[in-house]
């Protein structure tokens, strides 16, 4: 598994090895032992899978607040997305900074989004499928959003995205009180 650092120290890009042959390819999209070997000992408890029909669909920026914060391991299994994480940990030297990376069925890259980061993506193709593992179960009362266009994120996307009502109504980053503190496991 290839591990790449990003401009945000705790945000990593993982690319598991693909075994190609005349039929196509095979990949272990997640392997607990391999993650542990890499010092990434995360206990995932829920798998999510979303389908977005239209290019330009934007889901985010989302989080679950402590004590139900989630680490996420995100991949795109059909089409392509611009996947984004924003450091929302108060006191972090990179607070408010974001990183975006293209995840696609073709490149097989995965973004590891730690607790304390807002997460979102915009689809770069029609018919996009995104799958991600979470280290805590869904908890609606801890589920929160911040407006997609309020955290200085470069989405690499012009025009109006397709948004849910919830995301349209989300507070701006500047008006939002982050529940995360740097150095505390959320
Ligand atoms: C997240 C979630 C949602 N749901 C239900 C609740 C709603 O009835 C429906 C759609 O939920 P939502 O509009 O929050 O889905 P997304 O906009 O894709 O939200 C996700 O998108 C961004 C990119 C994330 O990182 C989060 O995992 C998550 O917030 O699925 C569940 O039953 N379980 C879940 O874990």
PDB file of C-alpha atoms and ligand atoms in Angstrom:
ATOM      1  CA  UNK A   1       0.000   0.000   0.000  1.00  0.00           C
ATOM      2  CA  UNK A   2       1.402   3.410  -0.993  1.00  0.00           C
ATOM      3  CA  UNK A   3       1.023   6.153   1.627  1.00  0.00           C
ATOM      4  CA  UNK A   4       1.315   9.808   0.585  1.00  0.00           C
ATOM      5  CA  UNK A   5       1.419  12.792   2.927  1.00  0.00           C
ATOM      6  CA  UNK A   6      -0.548  15.950   2.097  1.00  0.00           C
ATOM      7  CA  UNK A   7      -0.080  19.599   3.096  1.00  0.00           C
ATOM      8  CA  UNK A   8      -2.022  18.784   6.279  1.00  0.00           C
ATOM      9  CA  UNK A   9       0.168  16.544   8.478  1.00  0.00           C
ATOM     10  CA  UNK A  10      -2.582  14.196   9.691  1.00  0.00           C
ATOM     11  CA  UNK A  11      -4.309  13.791   6.314  1.00  0.00           C
ATOM     12  CA  UNK A  12      -2.989  10.847   4.275  1.00  0.00           C
ATOM     13  CA  UNK A  13      -3.659   9.390   0.814  1.00  0.00           C
ATOM     14  CA  UNK A  14      -3.551   5.591   0.723  1.00  0.00           C
ATOM     15  CA  UNK A  15      -3.347   3.613  -2.516  1.00  0.00           C
ATOM     16  CA  UNK A  16      -3.621  -0.151  -2.069  1.00  0.00           C
ATOM     17  CA  UNK A  17      -1.821  -2.338  -4.592  1.00  0.00           C
ATOM     18  CA  UNK A  18      -3.848  -3.543  -7.599  1.00  0.00           C
ATOM     19  CA  UNK A  19      -3.092  -6.993  -8.991  1.00  0.00           C
ATOM     20  CA  UNK A  20      -3.778  -6.841 -12.710  1.00  0.00           C
ATOM     21  CA  UNK A  21      -4.098  -9.760 -15.064  1.00  0.00           C
ATOM     22  CA  UNK A  22      -5.706 -10.582 -18.404  1.00  0.00           C
ATOM     23  CA  UNK A  23      -9.177 -10.538 -16.769  1.00  0.00           C
ATOM     24  CA  UNK A  24      -8.793  -7.131 -15.095  1.00  0.00           C
ATOM     25  CA  UNK A  25      -7.599  -6.516 -11.543  1.00  0.00           C
ATOM     26  CA  UNK A  26      -8.004  -7.364  -7.849  1.00  0.00           C
ATOM     27  CA  UNK A  27      -7.367  -5.103  -4.853  1.00  0.00           C
ATOM     28  CA  UNK A  28      -7.739  -5.429  -1.098  1.00  0.00           C
ATOM     29  CA  UNK A  29      -9.425  -2.073  -0.505  1.00  0.00           C
ATOM     30  CA  UNK A  30      -8.789  -2.350   3.247  1.00  0.00           C
ATOM     31  CA  UNK A  31      -6.674  -4.718   5.334  1.00  0.00           C
ATOM     32  CA  UNK A  32      -6.457  -4.248   9.122  1.00  0.00           C
ATOM     33  CA  UNK A  33      -2.981  -5.805   9.392  1.00  0.00           C
ATOM     34  CA  UNK A  34      -1.601  -3.623   6.606  1.00  0.00           C
ATOM     35  CA  UNK A  35      -3.102  -0.530   8.226  1.00  0.00           C
ATOM     36  CA  UNK A  36      -1.582  -1.517  11.605  1.00  0.00           C
ATOM     37  CA  UNK A  37       1.821  -2.050   9.945  1.00  0.00           C
ATOM     38  CA  UNK A  38       1.520   1.530   8.701  1.00  0.00           C
ATOM     39  CA  UNK A  39       0.684   2.750  12.214  1.00  0.00           C
ATOM     40  CA  UNK A  40      -2.944   3.352  11.282  1.00  0.00           C
ATOM     41  CA  UNK A  41      -4.761   1.250  13.844  1.00  0.00           C
ATOM     42  CA  UNK A  42      -8.350   2.307  13.201  1.00  0.00           C
ATOM     43  CA  UNK A  43     -11.338   0.229  14.292  1.00  0.00           C
ATOM     44  CA  UNK A  44     -13.882   0.782  11.494  1.00  0.00           C
ATOM     45  CA  UNK A  45     -17.438  -0.114  12.499  1.00  0.00           C
ATOM     46  CA  UNK A  46     -19.583   1.146   9.608  1.00  0.00           C
ATOM     47  CA  UNK A  47     -19.323   1.092   5.812  1.00  0.00           C
ATOM     48  CA  UNK A  48     -21.159   3.746   3.787  1.00  0.00           C
ATOM     49  CA  UNK A  49     -21.943   3.815   0.077  1.00  0.00           C
ATOM     50  CA  UNK A  50     -23.491   6.794  -1.714  1.00  0.00           C
ATOM     51  CA  UNK A  51     -24.578   7.219  -5.336  1.00  0.00           C
ATOM     52  CA  UNK A  52     -24.783  10.653  -6.974  1.00  0.00           C
ATOM     53  CA  UNK A  53     -26.442  10.756 -10.411  1.00  0.00           C
ATOM     54  CA  UNK A  54     -25.312  14.196 -11.553  1.00  0.00           C
ATOM     55  CA  UNK A  55     -21.834  15.626 -12.098  1.00  0.00           C
ATOM     56  CA  UNK A  56     -21.497  18.632  -9.784  1.00  0.00           C
ATOM     57  CA  UNK A  57     -23.275  17.012  -6.824  1.00  0.00           C
ATOM     58  CA  UNK A  58     -21.671  18.279  -3.629  1.00  0.00           C
ATOM     59  CA  UNK A  59     -22.050  16.487  -0.292  1.00  0.00           C
ATOM     60  CA  UNK A  60     -20.500  18.372   2.619  1.00  0.00           C
ATOM     61  CA  UNK A  61     -18.918  19.812   4.584  1.00  0.00           C
ATOM     62  CA  UNK A  62     -19.896  17.264   7.219  1.00  0.00           C
ATOM     63  CA  UNK A  63     -18.737  15.932  10.593  1.00  0.00           C
ATOM     64  CA  UNK A  64     -19.957  14.092  13.662  1.00  0.00           C
ATOM     65  CA  UNK A  65     -19.143  15.890  16.926  1.00  0.00           C
ATOM     66  CA  UNK A  66     -17.467  14.277  19.937  1.00  0.00           C
ATOM     67  CA  UNK A  67     -17.959  11.813  21.552  1.00  0.00           C
ATOM     68  CA  UNK A  68     -19.209  10.325  18.267  1.00  0.00           C
ATOM     69  CA  UNK A  69     -16.583  11.777  15.954  1.00  0.00           C
ATOM     70  CA  UNK A  70     -15.568   9.575  13.023  1.00  0.00           C
ATOM     71  CA  UNK A  71     -12.339   8.831  11.195  1.00  0.00           C
ATOM     72  CA  UNK A  72     -13.205   8.058   7.553  1.00  0.00           C
ATOM     73  CA  UNK A  73     -11.437   6.115   4.817  1.00  0.00           C
ATOM     74  CA  UNK A  74     -12.970   7.359   1.548  1.00  0.00           C
ATOM     75  CA  UNK A  75     -12.747   5.940  -1.973  1.00  0.00           C
ATOM     76  CA  UNK A  76     -14.591   6.387  -5.256  1.00  0.00           C
ATOM     77  CA  UNK A  77     -15.596   3.083  -6.867  1.00  0.00           C
ATOM     78  CA  UNK A  78     -17.382   4.544  -9.945  1.00  0.00           C
ATOM     79  CA  UNK A  79     -16.603   7.813 -11.716  1.00  0.00           C
ATOM     80  CA  UNK A  80     -14.480  10.468 -10.020  1.00  0.00           C
ATOM     81  CA  UNK A  81     -14.792  12.983  -7.171  1.00  0.00           C
ATOM     82  CA  UNK A  82     -12.833  15.913  -5.768  1.00  0.00           C
ATOM     83  CA  UNK A  83     -12.593  14.869  -2.117  1.00  0.00           C
ATOM     84  CA  UNK A  84     -11.951  17.580   0.477  1.00  0.00           C
ATOM     85  CA  UNK A  85     -11.042  17.713   4.155  1.00  0.00           C
ATOM     86  CA  UNK A  86     -10.808  20.868   6.306  1.00  0.00           C
ATOM     87  CA  UNK A  87      -8.872  21.008   9.576  1.00  0.00           C
ATOM     88  CA  UNK A  88     -11.511  22.039  12.164  1.00  0.00           C
ATOM     89  CA  UNK A  89      -9.459  21.389  15.329  1.00  0.00           C
ATOM     90  CA  UNK A  90      -9.302  24.544  17.435  1.00  0.00           C
ATOM     91  CA  UNK A  91      -5.673  25.308  18.272  1.00  0.00           C
ATOM     92  CA  UNK A  92      -4.312  23.354  15.294  1.00  0.00           C
ATOM     93  CA  UNK A  93      -1.456  25.119  13.438  1.00  0.00           C
ATOM     94  CA  UNK A  94      -3.376  24.296  10.230  1.00  0.00           C
ATOM     95  CA  UNK A  95      -6.851  25.232  11.539  1.00  0.00           C
ATOM     96  CA  UNK A  96      -9.161  26.163   8.663  1.00  0.00           C
ATOM     97  CA  UNK A  97      -6.783  24.874   5.987  1.00  0.00           C
ATOM     98  CA  UNK A  98      -8.061  22.312   3.503  1.00  0.00           C
ATOM     99  CA  UNK A  99      -6.750  19.734   1.099  1.00  0.00           C
ATOM    100  CA  UNK A 100      -8.486  18.376  -2.002  1.00  0.00           C
ATOM    101  CA  UNK A 101      -7.595  15.244  -3.932  1.00  0.00           C
ATOM    102  CA  UNK A 102      -9.115  13.471  -6.922  1.00  0.00           C
ATOM    103  CA  UNK A 103     -10.347  10.011  -6.006  1.00  0.00           C
ATOM    104  CA  UNK A 104     -11.587   7.848  -8.859  1.00  0.00           C
ATOM    105  CA  UNK A 105     -12.427   4.285  -9.814  1.00  0.00           C
ATOM    106  CA  UNK A 106      -9.465   4.556 -12.153  1.00  0.00           C
ATOM    107  CA  UNK A 107      -6.801   5.772  -9.690  1.00  0.00           C
ATOM    108  CA  UNK A 108      -7.955   3.695  -6.712  1.00  0.00           C
ATOM    109  CA  UNK A 109      -6.723   6.359  -4.270  1.00  0.00           C
ATOM    110  CA  UNK A 110      -8.264   6.642  -0.791  1.00  0.00           C
ATOM    111  CA  UNK A 111      -8.306   9.669   1.543  1.00  0.00           C
ATOM    112  CA  UNK A 112      -7.934   8.989   5.273  1.00  0.00           C
ATOM    113  CA  UNK A 113      -9.888  11.768   7.023  1.00  0.00           C
ATOM    114  CA  UNK A 114      -9.176  11.892  10.771  1.00  0.00           C
ATOM    115  CA  UNK A 115     -11.619  12.970  13.477  1.00  0.00           C
ATOM    116  CA  UNK A 116     -11.633  16.752  13.758  1.00  0.00           C
ATOM    117  CA  UNK A 117     -11.737  17.318  10.010  1.00  0.00           C
ATOM    118  CA  UNK A 118     -14.775  18.399   7.998  1.00  0.00           C
ATOM    119  CA  UNK A 119     -15.328  16.163   4.972  1.00  0.00           C
ATOM    120  CA  UNK A 120     -17.052  16.690   1.649  1.00  0.00           C
ATOM    121  CA  UNK A 121     -16.784  15.946  -2.051  1.00  0.00           C
ATOM    122  CA  UNK A 122     -18.042  17.181  -5.377  1.00  0.00           C
ATOM    123  CA  UNK A 123     -18.618  14.708  -8.204  1.00  0.00           C
ATOM    124  CA  UNK A 124     -16.563  15.183 -11.386  1.00  0.00           C
ATOM    125  CA  UNK A 125     -18.636  12.739 -13.441  1.00  0.00           C
ATOM    126  CA  UNK A 126     -22.247  11.566 -13.631  1.00  0.00           C
ATOM    127  CA  UNK A 127     -23.162   8.318 -11.847  1.00  0.00           C
ATOM    128  CA  UNK A 128     -20.586   8.509  -9.045  1.00  0.00           C
ATOM    129  CA  UNK A 129     -20.347   5.917  -6.297  1.00  0.00           C
ATOM    130  CA  UNK A 130     -18.432   6.716  -3.102  1.00  0.00           C
ATOM    131  CA  UNK A 131     -17.687   4.149  -0.423  1.00  0.00           C
ATOM    132  CA  UNK A 132     -16.171   4.924   2.948  1.00  0.00           C
ATOM    133  CA  UNK A 133     -15.435   3.253   6.248  1.00  0.00           C
ATOM    134  CA  UNK A 134     -16.164   5.037   9.564  1.00  0.00           C
ATOM    135  CA  UNK A 135     -14.806   4.481  13.076  1.00  0.00           C
ATOM    136  CA  UNK A 136     -18.092   5.316  14.764  1.00  0.00           C
ATOM    137  CA  UNK A 137     -21.720   4.603  14.000  1.00  0.00           C
ATOM    138  CA  UNK A 138     -24.035   7.189  12.529  1.00  0.00           C
ATOM    139  CA  UNK A 139     -25.473   9.418  15.244  1.00  0.00           C
ATOM    140  CA  UNK A 140     -27.991  11.952  13.881  1.00  0.00           C
ATOM    141  CA  UNK A 141     -27.797  14.088  17.022  1.00  0.00           C
ATOM    142  CA  UNK A 142     -24.028  14.440  16.537  1.00  0.00           C
ATOM    143  CA  UNK A 143     -24.246  14.958  12.751  1.00  0.00           C
ATOM    144  CA  UNK A 144     -23.343  18.488  11.628  1.00  0.00           C
ATOM    145  CA  UNK A 145     -22.616  20.560   8.525  1.00  0.00           C
ATOM    146  CA  UNK A 146     -20.744  23.719   7.541  1.00  0.00           C
ATOM    147  CA  UNK A 147     -21.507  25.597   4.300  1.00  0.00           C
ATOM    148  CA  UNK A 148     -19.467  24.198   1.422  1.00  0.00           C
ATOM    149  CA  UNK A 149     -18.454  27.654   0.135  1.00  0.00           C
ATOM    150  CA  UNK A 150     -17.551  29.231   3.479  1.00  0.00           C
ATOM    151  CA  UNK A 151     -14.279  27.549   4.419  1.00  0.00           C
ATOM    152  CA  UNK A 152     -12.043  28.768   1.589  1.00  0.00           C
ATOM    153  CA  UNK A 153     -12.090  25.380  -0.114  1.00  0.00           C
ATOM    154  CA  UNK A 154     -10.944  25.232  -3.743  1.00  0.00           C
ATOM    155  CA  UNK A 155     -13.517  22.790  -5.142  1.00  0.00           C
ATOM    156  CA  UNK A 156     -12.113  23.090  -8.666  1.00  0.00           C
ATOM    157  CA  UNK A 157     -15.688  23.498  -9.742  1.00  0.00           C
ATOM    158  CA  UNK A 158     -17.475  26.492 -11.264  1.00  0.00           C
ATOM    159  CA  UNK A 159     -21.227  27.057 -11.087  1.00  0.00           C
ATOM    160  CA  UNK A 160     -23.883  25.980  -8.608  1.00  0.00           C
ATOM    161  CA  UNK A 161     -23.517  22.459  -7.245  1.00  0.00           C
ATOM    162  CA  UNK A 162     -26.392  20.092  -6.577  1.00  0.00           C
ATOM    163  CA  UNK A 163     -26.899  20.316  -2.773  1.00  0.00           C
ATOM    164  CA  UNK A 164     -29.234  18.795  -0.183  1.00  0.00           C
ATOM    165  CA  UNK A 165     -31.588  21.085   1.767  1.00  0.00           C
ATOM    166  CA  UNK A 166     -29.463  20.352   4.837  1.00  0.00           C
ATOM    167  CA  UNK A 167     -26.273  21.498   3.126  1.00  0.00           C
ATOM    168  CA  UNK A 168     -27.967  24.594   1.701  1.00  0.00           C
ATOM    169  CA  UNK A 169     -28.974  25.623   5.237  1.00  0.00           C
ATOM    170  CA  UNK A 170     -25.601  24.903   6.896  1.00  0.00           C
ATOM    171  CA  UNK A 171     -23.860  27.675   8.904  1.00  0.00           C
ATOM    172  CA  UNK A 172     -20.808  29.481   7.556  1.00  0.00           C
ATOM    173  CA  UNK A 173     -17.430  28.332   8.866  1.00  0.00           C
ATOM    174  CA  UNK A 174     -16.792  31.775  10.421  1.00  0.00           C
ATOM    175  CA  UNK A 175     -20.080  31.610  12.363  1.00  0.00           C
ATOM    176  CA  UNK A 176     -19.596  28.027  13.462  1.00  0.00           C
ATOM    177  CA  UNK A 177     -18.191  26.904  16.834  1.00  0.00           C
ATOM    178  CA  UNK A 178     -16.021  23.871  16.184  1.00  0.00           C
ATOM    179  CA  UNK A 179     -16.504  21.070  18.761  1.00  0.00           C
ATOM    180  CA  UNK A 180     -12.973  19.773  18.041  1.00  0.00           C
ATOM    181  CA  UNK A 181      -9.763  20.632  19.917  1.00  0.00           C
ATOM    182  CA  UNK A 182      -6.286  19.947  18.558  1.00  0.00           C
ATOM    183  CA  UNK A 183      -4.509  17.194  20.474  1.00  0.00           C
ATOM    184  CA  UNK A 184      -7.715  15.768  21.972  1.00  0.00           C
ATOM    185  CA  UNK A 185      -8.982  12.542  20.484  1.00  0.00           C
ATOM    186  CA  UNK A 186     -12.452  13.688  19.530  1.00  0.00           C
TER     187      UNK A 186
HETATM  188  C1  LIG B   1     -24.375   9.735   6.854  1.00  0.00           C
HETATM  189  C2  LIG B   1     -25.543   8.812   7.068  1.00  0.00           C
HETATM  190  C3  LIG B   1     -26.799   9.117   6.597  1.00  0.00           C
HETATM  191  N1  LIG B   1     -27.838   8.253   6.809  1.00  0.00           N
HETATM  192  C4  LIG B   1     -29.144   8.611   6.260  1.00  0.00           C
HETATM  193  C5  LIG B   1     -29.685   9.939   6.761  1.00  0.00           C
HETATM  194  C6  LIG B   1     -30.441  10.472   5.578  1.00  0.00           C
HETATM  195  O1  LIG B   1     -31.781  10.002   5.608  1.00  0.00           O
HETATM  196  C7  LIG B   1     -29.756   9.862   4.355  1.00  0.00           C
HETATM  197  C8  LIG B   1     -28.831  10.830   3.648  1.00  0.00           C
HETATM  198  O2  LIG B   1     -27.986  11.389   4.636  1.00  0.00           O
HETATM  199  P1  LIG B   1     -27.081  12.647   4.282  1.00  0.00           P
HETATM  200  O3  LIG B   1     -27.890  13.623   3.467  1.00  0.00           O
HETATM  201  O4  LIG B   1     -26.430  13.130   5.549  1.00  0.00           O
HETATM  202  O5  LIG B   1     -25.985  11.981   3.327  1.00  0.00           O
HETATM  203  P2  LIG B   1     -24.700  12.723   2.752  1.00  0.00           P
HETATM  204  O6  LIG B   1     -25.027  14.119   2.343  1.00  0.00           O
HETATM  205  O7  LIG B   1     -24.115  11.797   1.764  1.00  0.00           O
HETATM  206  O8  LIG B   1     -23.752  12.829   4.022  1.00  0.00           O
HETATM  207  C9  LIG B   1     -22.503  12.184   4.085  1.00  0.00           C
HETATM  208  O9  LIG B   1     -21.665  12.875   3.226  1.00  0.00           O
HETATM  209  C10 LIG B   1     -20.411  13.322   3.648  1.00  0.00           C
HETATM  210  C11 LIG B   1     -19.488  13.326   2.454  1.00  0.00           C
HETATM  211  C12 LIG B   1     -19.825  12.633   4.809  1.00  0.00           C
HETATM  212  O10 LIG B   1     -18.608  12.614   4.999  1.00  0.00           O
HETATM  213  C13 LIG B   1     -20.714  12.041   5.809  1.00  0.00           C
HETATM  214  O11 LIG B   1     -20.393  10.671   5.978  1.00  0.00           O
HETATM  215  C14 LIG B   1     -22.141  12.137   5.546  1.00  0.00           C
HETATM  216  O12 LIG B   1     -22.564  13.316   6.199  1.00  0.00           O
HETATM  217  O13 LIG B   1     -29.002   8.751   4.853  1.00  0.00           O
HETATM  218  C15 LIG B   1     -27.682   7.067   7.500  1.00  0.00           C
HETATM  219  O14 LIG B   1     -28.645   6.310   7.683  1.00  0.00           O
HETATM  220  N2  LIG B   1     -26.431   6.751   7.989  1.00  0.00           N
HETATM  221  C16 LIG B   1     -25.357   7.575   7.796  1.00  0.00           C
HETATM  222  O15 LIG B   1     -24.241   7.233   8.253  1.00  0.00           O
END
